[in-house]
Tab-separated table of C-alpha atoms in Angstrom:
chain	number	residue	atom	x	y	z
A	120	MET	CA	120.396	58.105	183.004
A	121	GLU	CA	118.515	61.355	183.641
A	122	GLN	CA	119.280	64.577	181.714
A	123	ASP	CA	119.811	67.778	183.619
A	124	GLY	CA	117.283	70.570	182.912
A	125	ASP	CA	114.212	70.701	180.735
A	126	VAL	CA	114.407	70.797	176.929
A	127	GLN	CA	113.041	74.178	175.696
A	128	THR	CA	110.577	73.880	172.793
A	129	THR	CA	109.048	76.694	170.730
A	130	PRO	CA	105.303	76.874	171.233
A	131	VAL	CA	103.179	75.781	168.294
A	132	TRP	CA	101.240	79.029	168.336
A	133	ALA	CA	104.442	81.013	167.781
A	134	ILE	CA	105.436	78.903	164.759
A	135	PHE	CA	101.928	79.273	163.358
A	136	SER	CA	102.048	83.036	163.923
A	137	ASP	CA	105.355	83.346	162.065
A	138	LEU	CA	104.009	81.231	159.192
A	139	MET	CA	100.871	83.338	158.903
A	140	ALA	CA	102.937	86.521	158.923
A	141	ALA	CA	105.094	85.164	156.096
A	142	LEU	CA	102.006	84.154	154.099
A	143	VAL	CA	100.432	87.551	154.614
A	144	GLY	CA	103.648	89.203	153.437
A	145	ILE	CA	103.729	87.063	150.315
A	146	PHE	CA	100.047	87.832	149.638
A	147	VAL	CA	100.657	91.571	150.026
A	148	LEU	CA	103.603	91.423	147.604
A	149	MET	CA	101.526	89.497	145.062
A	150	LEU	CA	98.658	91.961	145.466
A	151	VAL	CA	100.977	94.917	144.896
A	152	TRP	CA	102.442	93.171	141.834
A	153	VAL	CA	98.965	92.472	140.379
A	154	ILE	CA	97.841	96.045	141.008
A	155	GLY	CA	100.996	97.327	139.311
A	156	ILE	CA	100.316	95.178	136.244
A	157	GLN	CA	96.708	96.377	136.116
A	158	LEU	CA	97.822	100.000	136.314
A	159	ASP	CA	100.342	99.450	133.509
A	160	LEU	CA	97.687	97.759	131.372
A	161	SER	CA	95.217	100.564	132.045
A	162	GLN	CA	97.815	103.150	131.064
A	163	SER	CA	98.679	101.235	127.898
A	164	LEU	CA	95.003	100.925	126.980
A	165	ARG	CA	94.482	104.650	127.483
A	166	GLU	CA	97.482	105.431	125.310
A	167	GLU	CA	96.346	103.044	122.566
A	168	ARG	CA	92.832	104.458	122.699
A	169	ALA	CA	94.205	107.992	122.423
A	170	LYS	CA	96.363	106.987	119.429
A	171	LEU	CA	93.376	105.341	117.740
A	172	GLU	CA	91.190	108.397	118.292
A	173	THR	CA	93.922	110.667	116.938
A	174	GLU	CA	94.326	108.471	113.850
A	175	GLN	CA	90.562	108.450	113.256
A	176	GLN	CA	90.449	112.229	113.569
A	177	ARG	CA	93.326	112.584	111.100
A	178	ARG	CA	91.597	110.341	108.580
A	179	ALA	CA	88.287	112.147	108.993
A	180	ALA	CA	90.004	115.510	108.487
A	181	LEU	CA	91.719	114.285	105.314
A	182	GLU	CA	88.521	112.767	103.944
A	183	ASP	CA	86.697	116.027	104.624
A	184	ALA	CA	89.399	118.006	102.820
A	185	LEU	CA	89.129	115.647	99.818
A	186	ALA	CA	85.331	115.862	99.574
A	187	ASP	CA	85.264	117.373	96.068
A	188	PRO	CA	87.814	115.035	94.403
A	189	LEU	CA	86.113	112.070	96.079
A	190	ALA	CA	82.709	113.173	94.825
A	191	SER	CA	84.040	113.146	91.263
A	192	GLY	CA	84.834	109.423	91.620
A	193	ARG	CA	88.346	109.897	90.243
A	194	ILE	CA	90.090	108.903	93.462
A	195	SER	CA	89.338	106.494	96.301
A	196	PHE	CA	89.924	106.867	100.022
A	197	GLN	CA	90.244	103.784	102.204
A	198	ASN	CA	92.046	103.197	105.503
A	199	GLY	CA	93.614	106.639	105.276
A	200	ARG	CA	95.006	106.063	101.765
A	201	ILE	CA	94.219	108.143	98.695
A	202	GLY	CA	94.161	105.749	95.757
A	203	ILE	CA	94.616	106.787	92.115
A	204	ASN	CA	94.261	104.278	89.305
A	205	GLY	CA	97.525	104.038	87.404
A	206	SER	CA	95.796	104.159	84.014
A	207	VAL	CA	94.526	107.663	84.819
A	208	LEU	CA	98.060	108.852	85.475
A	209	PHE	CA	100.217	106.819	83.075
A	210	SER	CA	99.982	104.690	79.979
A	211	LEU	CA	101.149	101.083	80.227
A	212	ASN	CA	104.861	100.676	81.110
A	213	SER	CA	105.335	104.458	81.081
A	214	ASP	CA	106.270	107.021	83.714
A	215	ARG	CA	105.135	110.047	81.684
A	216	LEU	CA	102.187	111.743	83.291
A	217	GLN	CA	99.109	111.986	81.071
A	218	ASN	CA	97.110	115.236	80.788
A	219	ASP	CA	94.156	113.796	82.707
A	220	GLY	CA	96.533	112.637	85.415
A	221	GLU	CA	98.115	116.066	85.753
A	222	GLU	CA	94.674	117.665	86.079
A	223	LEU	CA	93.692	115.146	88.720
A	224	LEU	CA	96.814	115.808	90.764
A	225	GLN	CA	96.158	119.554	90.506
A	226	SER	CA	92.716	118.999	92.030
A	227	LEU	CA	94.376	117.368	95.062
A	228	VAL	CA	96.847	120.157	95.819
A	229	THR	CA	94.464	122.571	97.563
A	230	PRO	CA	92.845	119.991	99.886
A	231	LEU	CA	96.235	118.450	100.688
A	232	LYS	CA	97.708	121.871	101.497
A	233	LYS	CA	94.687	122.563	103.710
A	234	TYR	CA	95.266	119.284	105.532
A	235	LEU	CA	99.021	119.844	105.958
A	236	ALA	CA	98.406	123.347	107.324
A	237	ALA	CA	96.409	121.845	110.194
A	238	HIS	CA	98.418	118.648	110.831
A	239	ASP	CA	102.110	118.015	111.440
A	240	ASP	CA	102.254	115.123	108.957
A	241	LEU	CA	104.177	114.103	105.872
A	242	LEU	CA	102.731	112.740	102.640
A	243	MET	CA	104.079	109.472	101.268
A	244	VAL	CA	103.513	108.898	97.547
A	245	SER	CA	103.721	105.157	96.813
A	246	GLY	CA	103.995	103.543	93.390
A	247	PHE	CA	102.659	100.027	92.647
A	248	THR	CA	102.584	97.832	89.520
A	249	ASP	CA	100.964	94.574	88.474
A	250	ASP	CA	102.936	91.320	88.295
A	251	LEU	CA	103.653	91.390	84.554
A	252	PRO	CA	107.314	91.881	83.564
A	253	ILE	CA	108.452	95.054	81.847
A	254	GLN	CA	107.707	94.921	78.119
A	255	LYS	CA	110.576	94.014	75.839
A	256	GLY	CA	112.136	97.027	74.213
A	257	ASN	CA	111.638	99.248	77.234
A	258	ALA	CA	115.210	100.332	77.887
A	259	ARG	CA	114.364	102.607	80.804
A	260	TYR	CA	113.529	99.850	83.303
A	261	THR	CA	114.641	96.318	83.945
A	262	ASP	CA	111.923	95.510	86.485
A	263	ASN	CA	108.771	96.748	88.196
A	264	TRP	CA	110.747	98.224	91.086
A	265	GLY	CA	112.255	100.833	88.799
A	266	LEU	CA	108.945	101.611	87.103
A	267	SER	CA	107.013	101.986	90.365
A	268	ALA	CA	109.785	104.156	91.845
A	269	GLN	CA	109.857	106.519	88.867
A	270	ARG	CA	106.074	106.808	88.803
A	271	ALA	CA	106.051	107.709	92.489
A	272	LEU	CA	108.774	110.298	91.863
A	273	THR	CA	106.877	111.729	88.887
A	274	VAL	CA	103.744	112.231	90.995
A	275	THR	CA	105.782	113.635	93.897
A	276	ARG	CA	107.628	116.136	91.709
A	277	THR	CA	104.403	117.151	89.979
A	278	LEU	CA	102.653	117.827	93.285
A	279	ILE	CA	105.655	119.900	94.449
A	280	ALA	CA	105.617	121.864	91.180
A	281	GLN	CA	101.897	122.461	91.662
A	282	GLY	CA	102.384	123.931	95.126
A	283	LEU	CA	102.907	121.305	97.825
A	284	PRO	CA	105.890	122.013	100.132
A	285	GLU	CA	108.735	119.687	99.192
A	286	GLU	CA	109.773	119.163	102.821
A	287	ARG	CA	106.374	117.579	103.561
A	288	ILE	CA	106.272	114.924	100.833
A	289	PHE	CA	108.392	111.924	99.780
A	290	ALA	CA	108.215	108.968	97.391
A	291	ALA	CA	108.253	105.203	97.961
A	292	ALA	CA	108.222	102.199	95.603
A	293	PHE	CA	106.634	98.782	96.102
A	294	GLY	CA	106.863	97.209	92.652
A	295	ASP	CA	104.348	94.393	92.259
A	296	ASN	CA	104.213	93.784	96.014
A	297	GLN	CA	101.105	94.481	98.090
A	298	PRO	CA	98.493	94.027	95.334
A	299	VAL	CA	94.914	95.031	96.147
A	300	ALA	CA	93.569	92.173	94.013
A	301	PRO	CA	94.947	88.836	92.773
A	302	ASN	CA	96.756	89.304	89.448
A	303	THR	CA	94.467	86.873	87.641
A	304	ASP	CA	92.937	89.036	84.887
A	305	ASP	CA	93.255	92.401	83.161
A	306	ASP	CA	90.784	94.193	85.440
A	307	ALA	CA	92.600	93.034	88.579
A	308	ARG	CA	95.974	94.003	87.159
A	309	ALA	CA	94.611	97.444	86.263
A	310	ARG	CA	93.572	97.906	89.900
A	311	ASN	CA	97.045	96.936	91.079
A	312	ARG	CA	98.703	99.511	88.792
A	313	ARG	CA	98.140	102.452	91.095
A	314	VAL	CA	99.598	105.317	93.077
A	315	GLU	CA	98.641	105.925	96.693
A	316	ILE	CA	99.106	109.006	98.854
A	317	THR	CA	99.243	108.344	102.596
A	318	THR	CA	99.697	110.635	105.579
A	319	VAL	CA	102.609	109.754	107.847
A	320	PRO	CA	103.292	111.371	111.267
A	321	ARG	CA	106.662	113.069	111.533
A	322	GLN	CA	109.236	111.113	113.515
A	323	ASP	CA	109.867	113.880	116.036
A	324	ALA	CA	106.144	114.293	116.615
A	325	ALA	CA	105.619	110.536	116.943
A	326	GLY	CA	108.417	110.274	119.515
A	327	GLU	CA	106.985	112.894	121.866
C-alpha cells in the first residue's frame, strides 16, 4: 500500500549547525565563568598583598620606634610582638610590679605614643605564665588564668598612668596557654612567664 506524499526530514547539516551553535554557547559561558573566577582571584590576591604590605609597614614602623629599648636588650620584638620577660616585671607568683619593670615600661611609653600618633591601632597587653600551679598559700589566685590576667592589667594600668591613652590599650590573659618553649626546665618556664604588647587594628578601620 503506497503512502500519500513524501516524508519531510530535517537535513543533517541543519542538525549539525544547531549542535555546533549549542556547543559554542556552552563554551562561551564556560569561558566567561573562568574569566570571572580569574578576575575574582586576581582581586583577592591584590587585596591580600596590600594587607601584607600594610602589616609589614606597621611592624617596621613599630620596630623603628622601639629602636632604643631594643638596643638595650631588655625587650624582644618578633612577628610584631613586643616581648618582656616576666621576671623583669614581677617576682614569682606575684602581680606587683618591680622597680626595674616599672622603669622598663616607662622607656616604652614615648615610642609607643609616637607609634599610636601615626597609626590608628590599639595596643593589646597579654599576660602569660608557665605550666606550674599557683604556689600553696597564695590566696589571691586559684589558677594561672587569674595571675596572667592581673599581670596584664598591672602593666596596662601602669602604661596608662605613665602617659598612654587609655582608649588605645587593653589587657588580655592566656594563662599557661601558648608557651614559647616546652615547659621542661626552669629556663624554658622563665621564658614562658612573660608579657607581650601587640598592635591590633581598630575594628572600624579593619571593616572599611
